[in-house]
Amino acid sequence: QRIYLELVAKNIDRADALLKELLTEPECDDEPRVNNIAGIMALARGHHSAADVYFLRAKSQVVGQPFLSADMINNYGWTKVCRDRYDEALLAFDEAITIYPGYLAAHISRVGVLYRLNLIEEADKARRALARFAPTDRRVFLGLTYPVIQEF
């Protein structure tokens, strides 16, 4: 938890030091959350290939926890977005949604990638579906209203 808090505070060096300390613990390589945070750290450092490895390892370690598995795949999708590999990112976000249909972050990520791929009609349709799915979520609400605000 402390590593996440350091990342949120943008103390990447401190988070990295804490992660290195955590990685000295026995059997930590078998823990999906450790691999997930290592992937997030690699992503923060711009080491996308390493992040891929950590997120895929984390996903393979998750058994019987669809939400956690979807989270790992969503994070993996972001390694693809960071490298402008939107087709691959879209596949990852779709997989996350298949694993856990209620995983809102993957739905939001998917809409963004559809727009980046210039698939406007499909993106608009997905955005409207997202509004029906989670109309009160602030991320969805902001995503729906921001384009309207831009017109003024």
Coordinates of N, CA and C in Angstrom, one line a residue:
Q1 N 0.8 -1.2 0.0 CA 0.0 0.0 0.0 C 0.9 1.3 0.0
R2 N 1.9 1.2 0.8 CA 2.8 2.4 0.8 C 3.4 2.7 -0.5
I3 N 3.7 1.7 -1.3 CA 4.3 1.9 -2.6 C 3.3 2.7 -3.5
Y4 N 2.1 2.3 -3.5 CA 1.0 3.0 -4.2 C 0.9 4.5 -3.8
L5 N 1.0 4.7 -2.5 CA 0.9 6.0 -2.0 C 2.0 6.9 -2.4
E6 N 3.2 6.3 -2.5 CA 4.4 7.1 -2.9 C 4.3 7.4 -4.4
L7 N 3.7 6.4 -5.2 CA 3.5 6.7 -6.6 C 2.5 7.8 -6.8
V8 N 1.4 7.8 -6.1 CA 0.4 8.8 -6.2 C 1.0 10.2 -5.9
A9 N 1.9 10.2 -4.9 CA 2.6 11.5 -4.5 C 3.7 11.8 -5.5
K10 N 3.9 11.0 -6.5 CA 4.9 11.1 -7.5 C 6.3 11.1 -6.9
N11 N 6.5 10.3 -5.9 CA 7.8 10.0 -5.3 C 8.3 8.7 -5.9
I12 N 8.6 8.7 -7.1 CA 8.9 7.5 -7.9 C 10.2 6.8 -7.3
D13 N 11.2 7.6 -6.9 CA 12.4 7.0 -6.4 C 12.1 6.3 -5.1
R14 N 11.3 7.0 -4.2 CA 11.0 6.3 -2.9 C 10.1 5.1 -3.2
A15 N 9.2 5.1 -4.1 CA 8.4 3.9 -4.4 C 9.3 2.8 -4.9
D16 N 10.2 3.2 -5.8 CA 11.2 2.2 -6.3 C 12.0 1.5 -5.2
A17 N 12.5 2.3 -4.3 CA 13.2 1.8 -3.1 C 12.4 0.8 -2.3
L18 N 11.1 1.2 -2.1 CA 10.2 0.3 -1.3 C 9.9 -1.0 -2.1
L19 N 9.8 -0.9 -3.4 CA 9.5 -2.1 -4.2 C 10.8 -3.0 -4.1
K20 N 11.9 -2.4 -4.3 CA 13.2 -3.3 -4.2 C 13.2 -4.0 -2.9
E21 N 12.9 -3.3 -1.8 CA 12.8 -3.9 -0.5 C 11.8 -5.0 -0.4
L22 N 10.6 -4.8 -1.0 CA 9.6 -5.8 -1.0 C 10.0 -7.0 -1.8
L23 N 10.7 -6.8 -2.9 CA 11.2 -7.9 -3.8 C 12.2 -8.8 -3.1
T24 N 12.7 -8.4 -1.9 CA 13.7 -9.3 -1.2 C 12.9 -10.3 -0.4
E25 N 11.6 -10.1 -0.2 CA 10.8 -11.1 0.6 C 10.7 -12.4 -0.1
P26 N 10.8 -13.5 0.7 CA 10.6 -14.8 0.0 C 9.3 -15.0 -0.7
E27 N 9.3 -15.6 -1.8 CA 8.2 -16.0 -2.6 C 7.3 -14.8 -3.1
C28 N 7.9 -13.6 -3.1 CA 7.1 -12.5 -3.5 C 6.9 -12.5 -5.0
D29 N 7.7 -13.3 -5.8 CA 7.5 -13.4 -7.2 C 6.2 -14.1 -7.6
D30 N 5.7 -14.9 -6.6 CA 4.5 -15.7 -6.8 C 3.2 -14.9 -6.4
E31 N 3.4 -13.6 -6.0 CA 2.2 -12.8 -5.6 C 1.8 -11.9 -6.7
P32 N 0.6 -12.0 -7.2 CA 0.2 -11.1 -8.3 C 0.2 -9.7 -8.0
R33 N -0.1 -9.3 -6.8 CA -0.1 -7.9 -6.5 C 1.3 -7.3 -6.5
V34 N 2.3 -8.1 -6.1 CA 3.6 -7.6 -6.2 C 4.0 -7.4 -7.6
N35 N 3.7 -8.4 -8.5 CA 4.0 -8.2 -9.9 C 3.3 -7.1 -10.5
N36 N 2.0 -6.8 -10.1 CA 1.3 -5.7 -10.6 C 1.9 -4.4 -10.2
I37 N 2.4 -4.2 -9.0 CA 3.0 -3.0 -8.6 C 4.4 -2.8 -9.3
A38 N 5.0 -3.9 -9.5 CA 6.3 -3.9 -10.2 C 6.0 -3.4 -11.7
G39 N 4.9 -3.9 -12.2 CA 4.5 -3.4 -13.6 C 4.2 -1.9 -13.6
I40 N 3.5 -1.5 -12.6 CA 3.1 -0.1 -12.5 C 4.4 0.8 -12.4
M41 N 5.3 0.3 -11.6 CA 6.6 1.0 -11.4 C 7.4 1.1 -12.8
A42 N 7.4 -0.1 -13.5 CA 8.1 -0.1 -14.8 C 7.4 0.8 -15.7
L43 N 6.1 0.9 -15.7 CA 5.3 1.8 -16.6 C 5.7 3.3 -16.2
A44 N 5.7 3.6 -14.9 CA 6.1 4.9 -14.5 C 7.5 5.3 -14.9
R45 N 8.3 4.4 -15.1 CA 9.7 4.6 -15.5 C 9.9 4.6 -17.0
G46 N 8.8 4.2 -17.7 CA 8.9 4.2 -19.2 C 9.5 2.9 -19.7
H47 N 9.5 1.9 -18.8 CA 10.1 0.5 -19.2 C 8.9 -0.4 -19.6
H48 N 8.3 -0.1 -20.8 CA 7.1 -0.8 -21.2 C 7.2 -2.3 -21.4
S49 N 8.3 -2.7 -21.9 CA 8.5 -4.2 -22.1 C 8.5 -4.9 -20.8
A50 N 9.2 -4.3 -19.8 CA 9.3 -4.9 -18.5 C 7.9 -4.9 -17.8
A51 N 7.2 -3.8 -18.0 CA 5.8 -3.7 -17.5 C 4.9 -4.8 -18.1
D52 N 5.1 -5.1 -19.4 CA 4.3 -6.2 -20.0 C 4.5 -7.5 -19.3
V53 N 5.8 -7.8 -19.0 CA 6.2 -9.0 -18.4 C 5.5 -9.1 -17.0
Y54 N 5.7 -8.1 -16.2 CA 5.1 -8.1 -14.9 C 3.6 -8.3 -14.9
F55 N 2.9 -7.5 -15.8 CA 1.4 -7.6 -15.8 C 0.9 -9.0 -16.3
L56 N 1.6 -9.5 -17.3 CA 1.2 -10.8 -17.7 C 1.5 -11.9 -16.7
R57 N 2.6 -11.8 -16.0 CA 2.9 -12.7 -14.9 C 1.9 -12.6 -13.8
A58 N 1.5 -11.4 -13.5 CA 0.5 -11.2 -12.4 C -0.8 -11.8 -12.8
K59 N -1.2 -11.6 -14.1 CA -2.5 -12.2 -14.6 C -2.4 -13.7 -14.5
S60 N -1.3 -14.3 -14.9 CA -1.2 -15.8 -14.8 C -1.3 -16.3 -13.4
Q61 N -1.0 -15.5 -12.4 CA -1.0 -15.9 -11.0 C -2.3 -15.8 -10.3
V62 N -3.2 -15.1 -11.0 CA -4.5 -14.8 -10.4 C -5.4 -16.0 -10.7
V63 N -6.0 -16.6 -9.7 CA -6.9 -17.8 -9.9 C -8.2 -17.5 -9.1
G64 N -9.3 -17.5 -9.9 CA -10.6 -17.4 -9.2 C -10.9 -16.0 -8.7
Q65 N -10.2 -15.0 -9.3 CA -10.4 -13.6 -8.9 C -10.6 -12.7 -10.2
P66 N -11.7 -12.8 -10.8 CA -11.9 -12.1 -12.1 C -11.6 -10.6 -12.1
F67 N -12.0 -9.9 -11.0 CA -11.8 -8.5 -10.9 C -10.3 -8.2 -10.9
L68 N -9.5 -8.9 -10.1 CA -8.1 -8.7 -10.1 C -7.4 -9.1 -11.4
S69 N -7.9 -10.2 -12.0 CA -7.4 -10.5 -13.3 C -7.6 -9.5 -14.4
A70 N -8.9 -8.9 -14.4 CA -9.2 -7.8 -15.3 C -8.4 -6.6 -15.0
D71 N -8.1 -6.3 -13.8 CA -7.2 -5.2 -13.5 C -5.8 -5.3 -14.1
M72 N -5.3 -6.5 -13.9 CA -3.9 -6.8 -14.5 C -3.9 -6.6 -16.0
I73 N -4.9 -7.1 -16.7 CA -5.0 -7.0 -18.1 C -5.3 -5.6 -18.6
N74 N -6.1 -4.8 -17.8 CA -6.3 -3.4 -18.1 C -4.9 -2.7 -18.0
N75 N -4.1 -3.0 -17.0 CA -2.8 -2.3 -16.8 C -1.9 -2.7 -18.0
Y76 N -2.0 -4.0 -18.4 CA -1.2 -4.4 -19.6 C -1.6 -3.6 -20.8
G77 N -2.9 -3.4 -21.0 CA -3.4 -2.6 -22.1 C -2.8 -1.2 -22.1
W78 N -2.6 -0.7 -20.9 CA -2.0 0.7 -20.9 C -0.5 0.7 -21.3
T79 N 0.2 -0.5 -21.2 CA 1.6 -0.5 -21.7 C 1.5 -0.4 -23.2
K80 N 0.5 -0.9 -23.8 CA 0.3 -0.8 -25.3 C -0.1 0.7 -25.7
V81 N -1.0 1.3 -24.9 CA -1.4 2.7 -25.2 C -0.1 3.6 -25.1
C82 N 0.7 3.4 -24.2 CA 1.9 4.2 -24.0 C 2.9 4.1 -25.2
R83 N 2.7 3.0 -26.0 CA 3.6 2.9 -27.2 C 2.8 3.0 -28.4
D84 N 1.6 3.7 -28.3 CA 0.7 3.9 -29.5 C 0.4 2.6 -30.2
R85 N 0.3 1.5 -29.5 CA -0.1 0.2 -30.1 C -1.6 0.0 -29.7
Y86 N -2.5 0.8 -30.3 CA -3.9 0.9 -29.9 C -4.7 -0.4 -30.2
D87 N -4.3 -1.0 -31.4 CA -5.0 -2.3 -31.7 C -4.8 -3.3 -30.6
E88 N -3.6 -3.4 -30.1 CA -3.2 -4.4 -29.1 C -3.9 -3.9 -27.7
A89 N -3.9 -2.6 -27.5 CA -4.5 -2.1 -26.3 C -6.0 -2.5 -26.3
L90 N -6.6 -2.3 -27.4 CA -8.1 -2.6 -27.5 C -8.3 -4.1 -27.2
L91 N -7.5 -4.9 -27.7 CA -7.6 -6.4 -27.4 C -7.5 -6.6 -25.9
A92 N -6.6 -6.0 -25.3 CA -6.4 -6.2 -23.8 C -7.6 -5.6 -23.1
F93 N -8.1 -4.5 -23.4 CA -9.3 -3.9 -22.7 C -10.5 -4.8 -22.9
D94 N -10.7 -5.3 -24.2 CA -11.8 -6.2 -24.4 C -11.7 -7.5 -23.6
E95 N -10.4 -8.0 -23.5 CA -10.2 -9.2 -22.6 C -10.6 -8.9 -21.2
A96 N -10.2 -7.8 -20.7 CA -10.5 -7.4 -19.3 C -12.0 -7.4 -19.1
I97 N -12.7 -6.8 -20.1 CA -14.2 -6.7 -20.0 C -14.8 -8.1 -20.0
T98 N -14.2 -9.0 -20.9 CA -14.8 -10.3 -21.0 C -14.6 -11.1 -19.6
I99 N -13.4 -10.9 -19.0 CA -13.1 -11.5 -17.7 C -14.0 -11.0 -16.6
Y100 N -14.2 -9.7 -16.6 CA -15.0 -9.1 -15.6 C -15.8 -7.9 -16.2
P101 N -17.1 -8.3 -16.7 CA -17.9 -7.3 -17.4 C -18.1 -6.0 -16.7
G102 N -18.1 -6.0 -15.4 CA -18.3 -4.8 -14.6 C -17.1 -3.9 -14.3
Y103 N -16.0 -4.3 -14.9 CA -14.7 -3.5 -14.7 C -14.8 -2.2 -15.4
L104 N -15.2 -1.2 -14.8 CA -15.4 0.1 -15.4 C -14.1 0.7 -16.0
A105 N -13.0 0.6 -15.4 CA -11.8 1.2 -15.9 C -11.5 0.7 -17.3
A106 N -11.7 -0.6 -17.6 CA -11.5 -1.2 -18.9 C -12.5 -0.6 -19.9
H107 N -13.7 -0.4 -19.5 CA -14.7 0.2 -20.4 C -14.3 1.6 -20.8
I108 N -13.8 2.4 -19.8 CA -13.4 3.8 -20.1 C -12.2 3.8 -21.0
S109 N -11.2 2.9 -20.7 CA -10.0 2.8 -21.5 C -10.3 2.4 -22.9
R110 N -11.3 1.5 -23.1 CA -11.7 1.0 -24.4 C -12.3 2.2 -25.2
V111 N -13.1 3.0 -24.6 CA -13.7 4.2 -25.3 C -12.6 5.1 -25.8
G112 N -11.6 5.4 -24.9 CA -10.5 6.3 -25.3 C -9.7 5.7 -26.5
V113 N -9.5 4.4 -26.5 CA -8.7 3.8 -27.5 C -9.5 3.8 -28.8
L114 N -10.8 3.6 -28.8 CA -11.6 3.7 -30.0 C -11.5 5.0 -30.6
Y115 N -11.5 6.1 -29.8 CA -11.4 7.4 -30.3 C -10.0 7.6 -30.9
R116 N -9.0 7.1 -30.3 CA -7.6 7.3 -30.8 C -7.4 6.5 -32.1
L117 N -8.2 5.4 -32.3 CA -8.1 4.7 -33.6 C -9.0 5.3 -34.6
N118 N -9.7 6.4 -34.2 CA -10.6 7.2 -35.1 C -11.8 6.3 -35.5
L119 N -12.2 5.5 -34.7 CA -13.4 4.7 -34.9 C -14.5 5.4 -34.1
I120 N -14.9 6.6 -34.7 CA -15.8 7.5 -34.0 C -17.1 6.9 -33.7
E121 N -17.7 6.3 -34.7 CA -19.1 5.7 -34.5 C -19.1 4.7 -33.4
E122 N -18.1 3.8 -33.5 CA -18.0 2.7 -32.5 C -17.7 3.3 -31.1
A123 N -16.9 4.3 -31.0 CA -16.5 5.0 -29.8 C -17.7 5.7 -29.2
D124 N -18.5 6.4 -30.0 CA -19.7 7.1 -29.5 C -20.7 6.1 -29.0
K125 N -20.9 5.0 -29.7 CA -21.8 3.9 -29.2 C -21.3 3.3 -27.9
A126 N -20.0 3.1 -27.8 CA -19.5 2.6 -26.5 C -19.6 3.6 -25.4
R127 N -19.4 4.8 -25.7 CA -19.6 5.9 -24.7 C -21.0 6.0 -24.2
R128 N -22.0 5.9 -25.1 CA -23.4 5.9 -24.7 C -23.7 4.7 -23.9
A129 N -23.2 3.5 -24.2 CA -23.4 2.3 -23.4 C -22.8 2.5 -22.1
L130 N -21.7 3.1 -22.0 CA -21.0 3.3 -20.7 C -21.9 4.3 -19.8
A131 N -22.5 5.2 -20.5 CA -23.3 6.2 -19.7 C -24.6 5.4 -19.1
R132 N -25.1 4.5 -19.9 CA -26.2 3.7 -19.4 C -25.7 2.7 -18.3
F133 N -24.5 2.2 -18.4 CA -23.9 1.2 -17.5 C -23.6 1.9 -16.1
A134 N -23.0 3.1 -16.1 CA -22.6 3.7 -14.9 C -22.8 5.2 -15.0
P135 N -24.1 5.7 -15.0 CA -24.4 7.1 -15.2 C -23.9 8.0 -14.1
T136 N -23.8 7.5 -12.9 CA -23.4 8.3 -11.8 C -21.9 8.3 -11.5
D137 N -21.1 7.5 -12.1 CA -19.7 7.5 -11.9 C -19.1 8.8 -12.4
R138 N -18.3 9.5 -11.6 CA -17.8 10.8 -12.0 C -16.8 10.7 -13.2
R139 N -16.1 9.6 -13.4 CA -15.3 9.4 -14.6 C -16.1 9.3 -15.8
V140 N -17.2 8.6 -15.7 CA -18.1 8.5 -16.9 C -18.8 9.9 -17.2
F141 N -19.3 10.5 -16.1 CA -19.9 11.8 -16.3 C -19.0 12.8 -16.9
L142 N -17.8 12.9 -16.4 CA -16.8 13.9 -16.9 C -16.5 13.6 -18.4
G143 N -16.3 12.3 -18.7 CA -16.0 11.9 -20.1 C -17.2 12.2 -21.0
L144 N -18.4 12.2 -20.5 CA -19.5 12.6 -21.3 C -19.7 14.1 -21.5
T145 N -19.4 14.8 -20.4 CA -19.7 16.2 -20.5 C -18.5 17.0 -21.0
Y146 N -17.3 16.5 -20.9 CA -16.1 17.3 -21.4 C -16.2 17.7 -22.9
P147 N -16.6 16.8 -23.8 CA -16.7 17.2 -25.2 C -17.8 18.3 -25.4
V148 N -18.8 18.3 -24.6 CA -19.9 19.3 -24.7 C -19.3 20.6 -24.3
I149 N -18.6 20.6 -23.1 CA -18.0 21.8 -22.6 C -17.0 22.4 -23.6
Q150 N -16.3 21.6 -24.3 CA -15.3 22.0 -25.3 C -15.9 22.9 -26.4
E151 N -17.2 22.6 -26.7 CA -17.9 23.3 -27.8 C -18.2 24.8 -27.4
F152 N -18.2 25.1 -26.1 CA -18.6 26.5 -25.7 C -17.4 27.4 -25.6

